[in-house]
């Protein structure tokens, strides 16, 4: 081999070695602990031979790993085919300035984007505060009582609102009315959601609101898609008097000037916070929102941050009312939402913190004034404006909409095509005087004798262009947090102070079972903020999105190659949404064969809560099947239930390898049983990190799978979102994949309707997974899987003398995660898995997954990205904790007053003058010598869950707290 080719080879492999934590020597040491000569030998012993991939991954041009710089250059070339025009299309998506301090210190800061969902409140106070701020922004602006911590987008938020009011309302009707000026994509998502639930969606003209009857709910858009701002007060009262409930989709910026729906009778308000500083990104990710009246809080879908107290009685934030969630309620949950849009909600909330109420109002007023200038100038040009009232959107009459749109594009502007004779133009925060001039030029094109008016004179005469009764009089965002961080220095320090409270991947491994907290490499993240990706409107003309669509097709092909499926849809915004979409696809398939009656969904008891919750959403009936003592699906029980329900069997939902961390030997037999009864096999692909390159669900019997790109394919968790949950399907199901007909996106006439508001879901984060796959190549991806499995087995083996490993397969091996059974120790000592989780914080670690899938246990998944040193540090901590438990066992530690029960320990507690505990401060703070060099101090003590739910408080602290 020549010198140059060797260097090239090193460059090609360089990223693989950056992504995979343990080097060759460390892997050899880990393998020798397990008694295997090589990774390959370990995999051979573990993964059933009959499901193994034959041959290399068919990744085509991406088979070879690409060096980081080369992959960036390649993606840049693809991105450059996108054309960034000024999109004034509106329809729910607007240009916005992400404040630089937020862009750099949140969006591009791993302390925020690599954090996990804040299930462990004590190490998550920073992001919990930020999300609480988001809830306050939404509650205030909409005028409602309570808001959740983000929805996946506006369309799904409206769909969730529809099912919410059906749950809590008294009406027996199955009719839901959607106003004809609701965003078309919202209508489509609502329609898709309604169908399997037997809800009939009807359209009505807003003027007829008061006349509606015999319906359980109504959806209004405020302002309407064509710009009209209507006074709905009388109509809402009339329709509510007839027993219906009212959902309003509202624009947050407009609400700074308009009377909020909460003040004119809305029961639920939904929308999108995108225009609060989150780039367009070709449709996402953005944080949707849902707020409602206080009395419906227990029925509300999605996550909710609440205030509670810690063990010392100090204020602490935490996720509240988790009892509503799919983790606990399963098919009876209020929704299937798991991963949401936390990072984007944080950005939107910080946009409000940064601008404050006065700043937001100023932005809104300028947008409104400029719209007025534009309206006056268009009128002077002889155009008729269809909407007499408006906030930021004008619908303009024209002889030839196509010609006008083409003129606009020639001037670098996208307008919205309403119909053959109307175009829409929506202004936003970024609109400047120059843009108004440009718009004048576009509209003046071909108008004889056009003479431009003096903009200043026009501006002086601009009036509010909506009914006076709708001018907002109530205050909002009066809490101190929205009024004290307006200098950049203060803002920077506020963001830093919050980030410092949290443990994210930039400080420690996060060994969360099933959630695959692996490296989110910087080179994967960089393309996300390229303007070619971030400044594209989801409904921009195809000619401007060539690069995006090429990247998307390539990623779909890559995922097909890795999963063995024939086709992939990237539309679902999270794993849960993938499950929902996949089940709809299965339903459509059965219906196409005249077997629409098949509605039984078999789900093993070990399944993730989203599985039954999703089945419920598509109107399927869940039948739970048993697991045996080794954690495997009980095939006999499954077989019996499949036989019992043979005629009506729709599908099975299984996770592979199982959430018990085992490669079940009988998976092919399981698939055959289901297929034998005419059912389809849904394989939950959340554990794909144990399969890539080793086995492919589409090849060993699956018909549909979702993947979690925010687990296996390196999209960061963002503190609980964004996510992407694409589905892969076999060839026979490809034509049923989701469309988005309202935006002209149709894969196949047979396809199901939209499951997300944008055709490609969270398109702007897809480059992350593209980069990962391109940089790893076939060899790197397979090595990652093997190393992830190696690391999990190394931990299991090293910890098994101290804690029993609950389930294992052949030769005592586990898959990519392992479950430690704390229950015998809990019985003997009273020390619970929660105590261990909290004590790990004193050691500077994020806890593993607690009590899923088995109550009383901890589930550990190290991933391939953690070095042996970090894994050993974690093992040392777990062993040290086991020694502490032993001291409780042998009486050296008190059963109640010990460092485990009191964990985590704050600096405040440890430095107090009074210390009356039965163990020393040193034991509490520095249980291992290494902690003296680097110590994380949790900002609160153990959060009181019961207190928080009993005294539910889901908004910012009142003024008095600051005095
Ligand atoms: C994470 C996970 C899901 C849900 O995915 P989200 O992206 O959080 O909606 C479903 N099943 C399993 C096994 C998971 O681990």
PDB file of C-alpha atoms in Angstrom, residues 31-272:
ATOM      1  CA  UNK A  31     -14.049  -8.680  25.003  1.00  0.00           C
ATOM      2  CA  UNK A  32     -11.657 -10.567  27.241  1.00  0.00           C
ATOM      3  CA  UNK A  33     -13.848  -9.782  30.257  1.00  0.00           C
ATOM      4  CA  UNK A  34     -16.618 -11.517  28.356  1.00  0.00           C
ATOM      5  CA  UNK A  35     -14.436 -14.336  27.075  1.00  0.00           C
ATOM      6  CA  UNK A  36     -14.819 -13.630  23.377  1.00  0.00           C
ATOM      7  CA  UNK A  37     -12.003 -13.305  20.905  1.00  0.00           C
ATOM      8  CA  UNK A  38     -13.645 -10.704  18.700  1.00  0.00           C
ATOM      9  CA  UNK A  39     -16.740  -8.579  18.275  1.00  0.00           C
ATOM     10  CA  UNK A  40     -17.779 -10.887  15.457  1.00  0.00           C
ATOM     11  CA  UNK A  41     -17.602 -13.910  17.760  1.00  0.00           C
ATOM     12  CA  UNK A  42     -19.735 -12.117  20.324  1.00  0.00           C
ATOM     13  CA  UNK A  43     -22.359 -11.241  17.724  1.00  0.00           C
ATOM     14  CA  UNK A  44     -22.332 -14.801  16.396  1.00  0.00           C
ATOM     15  CA  UNK A  45     -23.039 -16.100  19.874  1.00  0.00           C
ATOM     16  CA  UNK A  46     -25.800 -13.604  20.476  1.00  0.00           C
ATOM     17  CA  UNK A  47     -27.856 -12.894  17.387  1.00  0.00           C
ATOM     18  CA  UNK A  48     -29.933 -15.774  16.067  1.00  0.00           C
ATOM     19  CA  UNK A  49     -28.318 -17.043  12.864  1.00  0.00           C
ATOM     20  CA  UNK A  50     -31.596 -17.219  10.981  1.00  0.00           C
ATOM     21  CA  UNK A  51     -32.108 -13.454  11.108  1.00  0.00           C
ATOM     22  CA  UNK A  52     -28.553 -12.345  10.335  1.00  0.00           C
ATOM     23  CA  UNK A  53     -27.897 -10.142   7.321  1.00  0.00           C
ATOM     24  CA  UNK A  54     -26.306 -11.887   4.375  1.00  0.00           C
ATOM     25  CA  UNK A  55     -23.629  -9.765   2.748  1.00  0.00           C
ATOM     26  CA  UNK A  56     -22.726  -6.116   3.164  1.00  0.00           C
ATOM     27  CA  UNK A  57     -25.246  -3.318   3.661  1.00  0.00           C
ATOM     28  CA  UNK A  58     -26.469  -2.190   0.230  1.00  0.00           C
ATOM     29  CA  UNK A  59     -25.648   1.478   0.778  1.00  0.00           C
ATOM     30  CA  UNK A  60     -24.576   2.122  -2.810  1.00  0.00           C
ATOM     31  CA  UNK A  61     -22.541   5.320  -3.140  1.00  0.00           C
ATOM     32  CA  UNK A  62     -22.535   5.636   0.662  1.00  0.00           C
ATOM     33  CA  UNK A  63     -21.039   2.216   1.379  1.00  0.00           C
ATOM     34  CA  UNK A  64     -17.596   3.634   2.082  1.00  0.00           C
ATOM     35  CA  UNK A  65     -17.198   5.885   5.115  1.00  0.00           C
ATOM     36  CA  UNK A  66     -16.754   9.525   4.110  1.00  0.00           C
ATOM     37  CA  UNK A  67     -14.342  11.816   5.962  1.00  0.00           C
ATOM     38  CA  UNK A  68     -16.082  14.614   7.840  1.00  0.00           C
ATOM     39  CA  UNK A  69     -14.977  17.415   5.525  1.00  0.00           C
ATOM     40  CA  UNK A  70     -15.893  15.413   2.446  1.00  0.00           C
ATOM     41  CA  UNK A  71     -19.345  14.589   3.784  1.00  0.00           C
ATOM     42  CA  UNK A  72     -19.928  18.251   4.651  1.00  0.00           C
ATOM     43  CA  UNK A  73     -18.839  19.283   1.159  1.00  0.00           C
ATOM     44  CA  UNK A  74     -21.054  16.667  -0.449  1.00  0.00           C
ATOM     45  CA  UNK A  75     -24.065  17.716   1.590  1.00  0.00           C
ATOM     46  CA  UNK A  76     -23.325  21.369   0.888  1.00  0.00           C
ATOM     47  CA  UNK A  77     -23.405  20.619  -2.825  1.00  0.00           C
ATOM     48  CA  UNK A  78     -26.780  18.934  -2.411  1.00  0.00           C
ATOM     49  CA  UNK A  79     -28.096  21.788  -0.239  1.00  0.00           C
ATOM     50  CA  UNK A  80     -26.946  24.366  -2.780  1.00  0.00           C
ATOM     51  CA  UNK A  81     -29.585  23.120  -5.168  1.00  0.00           C
ATOM     52  CA  UNK A  82     -32.165  24.658  -2.842  1.00  0.00           C
ATOM     53  CA  UNK A  83     -33.031  28.264  -3.679  1.00  0.00           C
ATOM     54  CA  UNK A  84     -33.586  30.532  -0.715  1.00  0.00           C
ATOM     55  CA  UNK A  85     -36.250  33.048  -1.677  1.00  0.00           C
ATOM     56  CA  UNK A  86     -38.121  35.438   0.576  1.00  0.00           C
ATOM     57  CA  UNK A  87     -41.165  33.339   1.428  1.00  0.00           C
ATOM     58  CA  UNK A  88     -44.232  35.427   2.254  1.00  0.00           C
ATOM     59  CA  UNK A  89     -46.476  32.391   1.916  1.00  0.00           C
ATOM     60  CA  UNK A  90     -47.632  32.416   5.530  1.00  0.00           C
ATOM     61  CA  UNK A  91     -50.117  29.566   6.104  1.00  0.00           C
ATOM     62  CA  UNK A  92     -48.687  28.977   9.554  1.00  0.00           C
ATOM     63  CA  UNK A  93     -44.985  29.485   8.750  1.00  0.00           C
ATOM     64  CA  UNK A  94     -43.170  32.837   8.866  1.00  0.00           C
ATOM     65  CA  UNK A  95     -39.673  34.211   8.611  1.00  0.00           C
ATOM     66  CA  UNK A  96     -38.168  35.119  11.957  1.00  0.00           C
ATOM     67  CA  UNK A  97     -34.885  36.336  13.403  1.00  0.00           C
ATOM     68  CA  UNK A  98     -33.408  33.826  15.830  1.00  0.00           C
ATOM     69  CA  UNK A  99     -31.645  36.171  18.253  1.00  0.00           C
ATOM     70  CA  UNK A 100     -27.895  35.511  17.989  1.00  0.00           C
ATOM     71  CA  UNK A 101     -27.546  34.915  21.703  1.00  0.00           C
ATOM     72  CA  UNK A 102     -30.194  32.180  21.479  1.00  0.00           C
ATOM     73  CA  UNK A 103     -28.822  30.686  18.269  1.00  0.00           C
ATOM     74  CA  UNK A 104     -25.341  30.276  19.680  1.00  0.00           C
ATOM     75  CA  UNK A 105     -26.155  29.477  23.281  1.00  0.00           C
ATOM     76  CA  UNK A 106     -29.140  27.162  22.849  1.00  0.00           C
ATOM     77  CA  UNK A 107     -29.609  25.986  19.278  1.00  0.00           C
ATOM     78  CA  UNK A 108     -25.903  25.359  18.758  1.00  0.00           C
ATOM     79  CA  UNK A 109     -25.056  24.518  22.366  1.00  0.00           C
ATOM     80  CA  UNK A 110     -24.727  20.833  23.338  1.00  0.00           C
ATOM     81  CA  UNK A 111     -25.561  21.686  26.950  1.00  0.00           C
ATOM     82  CA  UNK A 112     -29.107  22.252  25.673  1.00  0.00           C
ATOM     83  CA  UNK A 113     -29.426  20.040  22.636  1.00  0.00           C
ATOM     84  CA  UNK A 114     -27.864  16.877  24.065  1.00  0.00           C
ATOM     85  CA  UNK A 115     -29.999  16.838  27.204  1.00  0.00           C
ATOM     86  CA  UNK A 116     -32.509  14.064  27.802  1.00  0.00           C
ATOM     87  CA  UNK A 117     -36.205  14.362  28.651  1.00  0.00           C
ATOM     88  CA  UNK A 118     -36.335  15.750  32.203  1.00  0.00           C
ATOM     89  CA  UNK A 119     -37.661  12.640  33.938  1.00  0.00           C
ATOM     90  CA  UNK A 120     -34.973  13.128  36.603  1.00  0.00           C
ATOM     91  CA  UNK A 121     -35.930  16.601  37.827  1.00  0.00           C
ATOM     92  CA  UNK A 122     -32.972  17.196  40.137  1.00  0.00           C
ATOM     93  CA  UNK A 123     -30.503  17.305  37.247  1.00  0.00           C
ATOM     94  CA  UNK A 124     -32.896  19.057  34.854  1.00  0.00           C
ATOM     95  CA  UNK A 125     -33.917  22.246  36.636  1.00  0.00           C
ATOM     96  CA  UNK A 126     -32.543  24.486  33.887  1.00  0.00           C
ATOM     97  CA  UNK A 127     -34.557  23.089  31.038  1.00  0.00           C
ATOM     98  CA  UNK A 128     -37.582  22.560  33.257  1.00  0.00           C
ATOM     99  CA  UNK A 129     -37.541  26.277  34.045  1.00  0.00           C
ATOM    100  CA  UNK A 130     -37.237  27.090  30.359  1.00  0.00           C
ATOM    101  CA  UNK A 131     -40.191  24.844  29.501  1.00  0.00           C
ATOM    102  CA  UNK A 132     -42.216  26.308  32.337  1.00  0.00           C
ATOM    103  CA  UNK A 133     -41.534  29.707  30.786  1.00  0.00           C
ATOM    104  CA  UNK A 134     -42.882  28.322  27.510  1.00  0.00           C
ATOM    105  CA  UNK A 135     -46.069  27.218  29.253  1.00  0.00           C
ATOM    106  CA  UNK A 136     -46.411  30.684  30.742  1.00  0.00           C
ATOM    107  CA  UNK A 137     -45.950  32.343  27.341  1.00  0.00           C
ATOM    108  CA  UNK A 138     -48.684  30.177  25.843  1.00  0.00           C
ATOM    109  CA  UNK A 139     -51.043  30.508  28.796  1.00  0.00           C
ATOM    110  CA  UNK A 140     -50.670  34.296  28.822  1.00  0.00           C
ATOM    111  CA  UNK A 141     -50.911  34.914  25.112  1.00  0.00           C
ATOM    112  CA  UNK A 142     -53.900  32.621  24.591  1.00  0.00           C
ATOM    113  CA  UNK A 143     -55.658  33.766  27.750  1.00  0.00           C
ATOM    114  CA  UNK A 144     -56.175  30.210  28.970  1.00  0.00           C
ATOM    115  CA  UNK A 145     -55.649  28.537  32.334  1.00  0.00           C
ATOM    116  CA  UNK A 146     -52.996  25.959  31.578  1.00  0.00           C
ATOM    117  CA  UNK A 147     -50.679  24.987  28.737  1.00  0.00           C
ATOM    118  CA  UNK A 148     -48.686  21.844  28.072  1.00  0.00           C
ATOM    119  CA  UNK A 149     -44.992  21.659  27.279  1.00  0.00           C
ATOM    120  CA  UNK A 150     -45.216  21.530  23.513  1.00  0.00           C
ATOM    121  CA  UNK A 151     -47.002  19.604  20.816  1.00  0.00           C
ATOM    122  CA  UNK A 152     -45.395  18.184  17.704  1.00  0.00           C
ATOM    123  CA  UNK A 153     -46.898  20.793  15.346  1.00  0.00           C
ATOM    124  CA  UNK A 154     -50.063  22.837  14.849  1.00  0.00           C
ATOM    125  CA  UNK A 155     -51.874  20.139  12.875  1.00  0.00           C
ATOM    126  CA  UNK A 156     -51.372  17.430  15.474  1.00  0.00           C
ATOM    127  CA  UNK A 157     -52.150  19.921  18.261  1.00  0.00           C
ATOM    128  CA  UNK A 158     -55.538  20.572  16.618  1.00  0.00           C
ATOM    129  CA  UNK A 159     -56.099  16.815  16.331  1.00  0.00           C
ATOM    130  CA  UNK A 160     -55.221  16.363  20.015  1.00  0.00           C
ATOM    131  CA  UNK A 161     -57.623  19.190  20.884  1.00  0.00           C
ATOM    132  CA  UNK A 162     -60.389  17.460  18.954  1.00  0.00           C
ATOM    133  CA  UNK A 163     -59.956  14.238  20.924  1.00  0.00           C
ATOM    134  CA  UNK A 164     -59.541  16.178  24.175  1.00  0.00           C
ATOM    135  CA  UNK A 165     -62.908  17.899  23.855  1.00  0.00           C
ATOM    136  CA  UNK A 166     -64.519  14.648  22.838  1.00  0.00           C
ATOM    137  CA  UNK A 167     -63.188  13.082  26.062  1.00  0.00           C
ATOM    138  CA  UNK A 168     -64.240  15.874  28.375  1.00  0.00           C
ATOM    139  CA  UNK A 169     -67.326  17.166  26.570  1.00  0.00           C
ATOM    140  CA  UNK A 170     -70.883  16.117  27.232  1.00  0.00           C
ATOM    141  CA  UNK A 171     -72.058  15.930  23.643  1.00  0.00           C
ATOM    142  CA  UNK A 172     -72.795  12.499  22.201  1.00  0.00           C
ATOM    143  CA  UNK A 173     -72.407  13.768  18.650  1.00  0.00           C
ATOM    144  CA  UNK A 174     -69.607  12.429  16.448  1.00  0.00           C
ATOM    145  CA  UNK A 175     -69.470  15.556  14.288  1.00  0.00           C
ATOM    146  CA  UNK A 176     -66.576  17.998  14.386  1.00  0.00           C
ATOM    147  CA  UNK A 177     -66.837  21.216  12.364  1.00  0.00           C
ATOM    148  CA  UNK A 178     -63.732  22.791  10.862  1.00  0.00           C
ATOM    149  CA  UNK A 179     -63.977  26.356   9.553  1.00  0.00           C
ATOM    150  CA  UNK A 180     -63.180  26.735   5.877  1.00  0.00           C
ATOM    151  CA  UNK A 181     -60.378  29.175   6.674  1.00  0.00           C
ATOM    152  CA  UNK A 182     -58.446  26.789   8.914  1.00  0.00           C
ATOM    153  CA  UNK A 183     -54.910  26.089   7.594  1.00  0.00           C
ATOM    154  CA  UNK A 184     -55.339  23.372   4.932  1.00  0.00           C
ATOM    155  CA  UNK A 185     -52.614  21.200   6.434  1.00  0.00           C
ATOM    156  CA  UNK A 186     -54.302  21.353   9.836  1.00  0.00           C
ATOM    157  CA  UNK A 187     -57.597  20.286   8.314  1.00  0.00           C
ATOM    158  CA  UNK A 188     -55.870  17.356   6.635  1.00  0.00           C
ATOM    159  CA  UNK A 189     -54.146  16.137   9.813  1.00  0.00           C
ATOM    160  CA  UNK A 190     -57.422  16.453  11.718  1.00  0.00           C
ATOM    161  CA  UNK A 191     -59.230  14.529   8.997  1.00  0.00           C
ATOM    162  CA  UNK A 192     -56.680  11.710   9.096  1.00  0.00           C
ATOM    163  CA  UNK A 193     -57.004  11.511  12.869  1.00  0.00           C
ATOM    164  CA  UNK A 194     -60.813  11.631  12.812  1.00  0.00           C
ATOM    165  CA  UNK A 195     -61.467   8.832  10.338  1.00  0.00           C
ATOM    166  CA  UNK A 196     -60.481   5.751  12.333  1.00  0.00           C
ATOM    167  CA  UNK A 197     -62.202   7.146  15.414  1.00  0.00           C
ATOM    168  CA  UNK A 198     -65.504   7.439  13.586  1.00  0.00           C
ATOM    169  CA  UNK A 199     -65.520  11.227  13.891  1.00  0.00           C
ATOM    170  CA  UNK A 200     -67.137  13.018  10.988  1.00  0.00           C
ATOM    171  CA  UNK A 201     -65.329  16.197   9.965  1.00  0.00           C
ATOM    172  CA  UNK A 202     -67.504  18.805   8.284  1.00  0.00           C
ATOM    173  CA  UNK A 203     -66.526  22.142   6.827  1.00  0.00           C
ATOM    174  CA  UNK A 204     -68.432  25.368   7.459  1.00  0.00           C
ATOM    175  CA  UNK A 205     -68.135  29.042   6.626  1.00  0.00           C
ATOM    176  CA  UNK A 206     -67.158  31.046   9.729  1.00  0.00           C
ATOM    177  CA  UNK A 207     -70.122  33.381   9.248  1.00  0.00           C
ATOM    178  CA  UNK A 208     -72.414  30.419   9.984  1.00  0.00           C
ATOM    179  CA  UNK A 209     -70.821  29.588  13.318  1.00  0.00           C
ATOM    180  CA  UNK A 210     -73.861  30.538  15.373  1.00  0.00           C
ATOM    181  CA  UNK A 211     -76.123  28.277  13.314  1.00  0.00           C
ATOM    182  CA  UNK A 212     -74.117  25.067  13.846  1.00  0.00           C
ATOM    183  CA  UNK A 213     -75.760  22.333  15.868  1.00  0.00           C
ATOM    184  CA  UNK A 214     -75.491  18.620  16.540  1.00  0.00           C
ATOM    185  CA  UNK A 215     -71.727  18.607  16.830  1.00  0.00           C
ATOM    186  CA  UNK A 216     -69.333  17.985  19.712  1.00  0.00           C
ATOM    187  CA  UNK A 217     -66.845  20.590  18.619  1.00  0.00           C
ATOM    188  CA  UNK A 218     -65.758  23.363  16.327  1.00  0.00           C
ATOM    189  CA  UNK A 219     -62.307  24.412  15.101  1.00  0.00           C
ATOM    190  CA  UNK A 220     -61.682  28.061  14.220  1.00  0.00           C
ATOM    191  CA  UNK A 221     -58.557  29.794  12.909  1.00  0.00           C
ATOM    192  CA  UNK A 222     -57.652  33.188  14.366  1.00  0.00           C
ATOM    193  CA  UNK A 223     -56.754  35.042  12.148  1.00  0.00           C
ATOM    194  CA  UNK A 224     -57.995  32.887   9.253  1.00  0.00           C
ATOM    195  CA  UNK A 225     -55.628  31.517   6.631  1.00  0.00           C
ATOM    196  CA  UNK A 226     -56.647  34.297   4.221  1.00  0.00           C
ATOM    197  CA  UNK A 227     -55.954  36.955   6.806  1.00  0.00           C
ATOM    198  CA  UNK A 228     -59.425  37.774   8.120  1.00  0.00           C
ATOM    199  CA  UNK A 229     -59.704  38.643  11.812  1.00  0.00           C
ATOM    200  CA  UNK A 230     -63.235  37.856  12.950  1.00  0.00           C
ATOM    201  CA  UNK A 231     -65.074  38.599  16.140  1.00  0.00           C
ATOM    202  CA  UNK A 232     -66.332  35.154  17.142  1.00  0.00           C
ATOM    203  CA  UNK A 233     -67.666  36.009  20.560  1.00  0.00           C
ATOM    204  CA  UNK A 234     -71.396  35.777  19.747  1.00  0.00           C
ATOM    205  CA  UNK A 235     -71.026  32.714  17.550  1.00  0.00           C
ATOM    206  CA  UNK A 236     -68.970  30.889  20.155  1.00  0.00           C
ATOM    207  CA  UNK A 237     -71.529  31.569  22.863  1.00  0.00           C
ATOM    208  CA  UNK A 238     -74.315  30.352  20.573  1.00  0.00           C
ATOM    209  CA  UNK A 239     -72.629  27.109  19.588  1.00  0.00           C
ATOM    210  CA  UNK A 240     -71.539  26.401  23.163  1.00  0.00           C
ATOM    211  CA  UNK A 241     -75.107  26.880  24.339  1.00  0.00           C
ATOM    212  CA  UNK A 242     -75.939  23.949  22.067  1.00  0.00           C
ATOM    213  CA  UNK A 243     -73.456  21.698  23.850  1.00  0.00           C
ATOM    214  CA  UNK A 244     -70.425  21.950  21.563  1.00  0.00           C
ATOM    215  CA  UNK A 245     -66.930  22.932  22.627  1.00  0.00           C
ATOM    216  CA  UNK A 246     -64.670  25.324  20.775  1.00  0.00           C
ATOM    217  CA  UNK A 247     -61.060  24.889  19.678  1.00  0.00           C
ATOM    218  CA  UNK A 248     -59.220  27.902  18.286  1.00  0.00           C
ATOM    219  CA  UNK A 249     -55.988  27.712  16.312  1.00  0.00           C
ATOM    220  CA  UNK A 250     -54.306  31.039  16.958  1.00  0.00           C
ATOM    221  CA  UNK A 251     -51.205  32.930  15.888  1.00  0.00           C
ATOM    222  CA  UNK A 252     -49.002  33.837  18.853  1.00  0.00           C
ATOM    223  CA  UNK A 253     -47.642  37.071  17.417  1.00  0.00           C
ATOM    224  CA  UNK A 254     -51.133  38.286  16.533  1.00  0.00           C
ATOM    225  CA  UNK A 255     -52.244  37.527  20.097  1.00  0.00           C
ATOM    226  CA  UNK A 256     -49.985  40.283  21.411  1.00  0.00           C
ATOM    227  CA  UNK A 257     -52.460  42.691  19.750  1.00  0.00           C
ATOM    228  CA  UNK A 258     -55.695  40.714  19.536  1.00  0.00           C
ATOM    229  CA  UNK A 259     -58.089  39.744  22.304  1.00  0.00           C
ATOM    230  CA  UNK A 260     -57.053  36.185  23.168  1.00  0.00           C
ATOM    231  CA  UNK A 261     -59.484  33.320  22.523  1.00  0.00           C
ATOM    232  CA  UNK A 262     -59.531  32.582  26.250  1.00  0.00           C
ATOM    233  CA  UNK A 263     -61.365  35.870  26.698  1.00  0.00           C
ATOM    234  CA  UNK A 264     -64.066  35.040  24.194  1.00  0.00           C
ATOM    235  CA  UNK A 265     -64.959  31.538  25.201  1.00  0.00           C
ATOM    236  CA  UNK A 266     -62.453  29.099  23.686  1.00  0.00           C
ATOM    237  CA  UNK A 267     -62.153  25.746  25.443  1.00  0.00           C
ATOM    238  CA  UNK A 268     -58.824  24.836  23.840  1.00  0.00           C
ATOM    239  CA  UNK A 269     -56.320  26.987  21.968  1.00  0.00           C
ATOM    240  CA  UNK A 270     -53.683  25.423  19.733  1.00  0.00           C
ATOM    241  CA  UNK A 271     -51.006  26.628  17.359  1.00  0.00           C
ATOM    242  CA  UNK A 272     -47.358  26.801  16.532  1.00  0.00           C
TER     243      UNK A 272
END
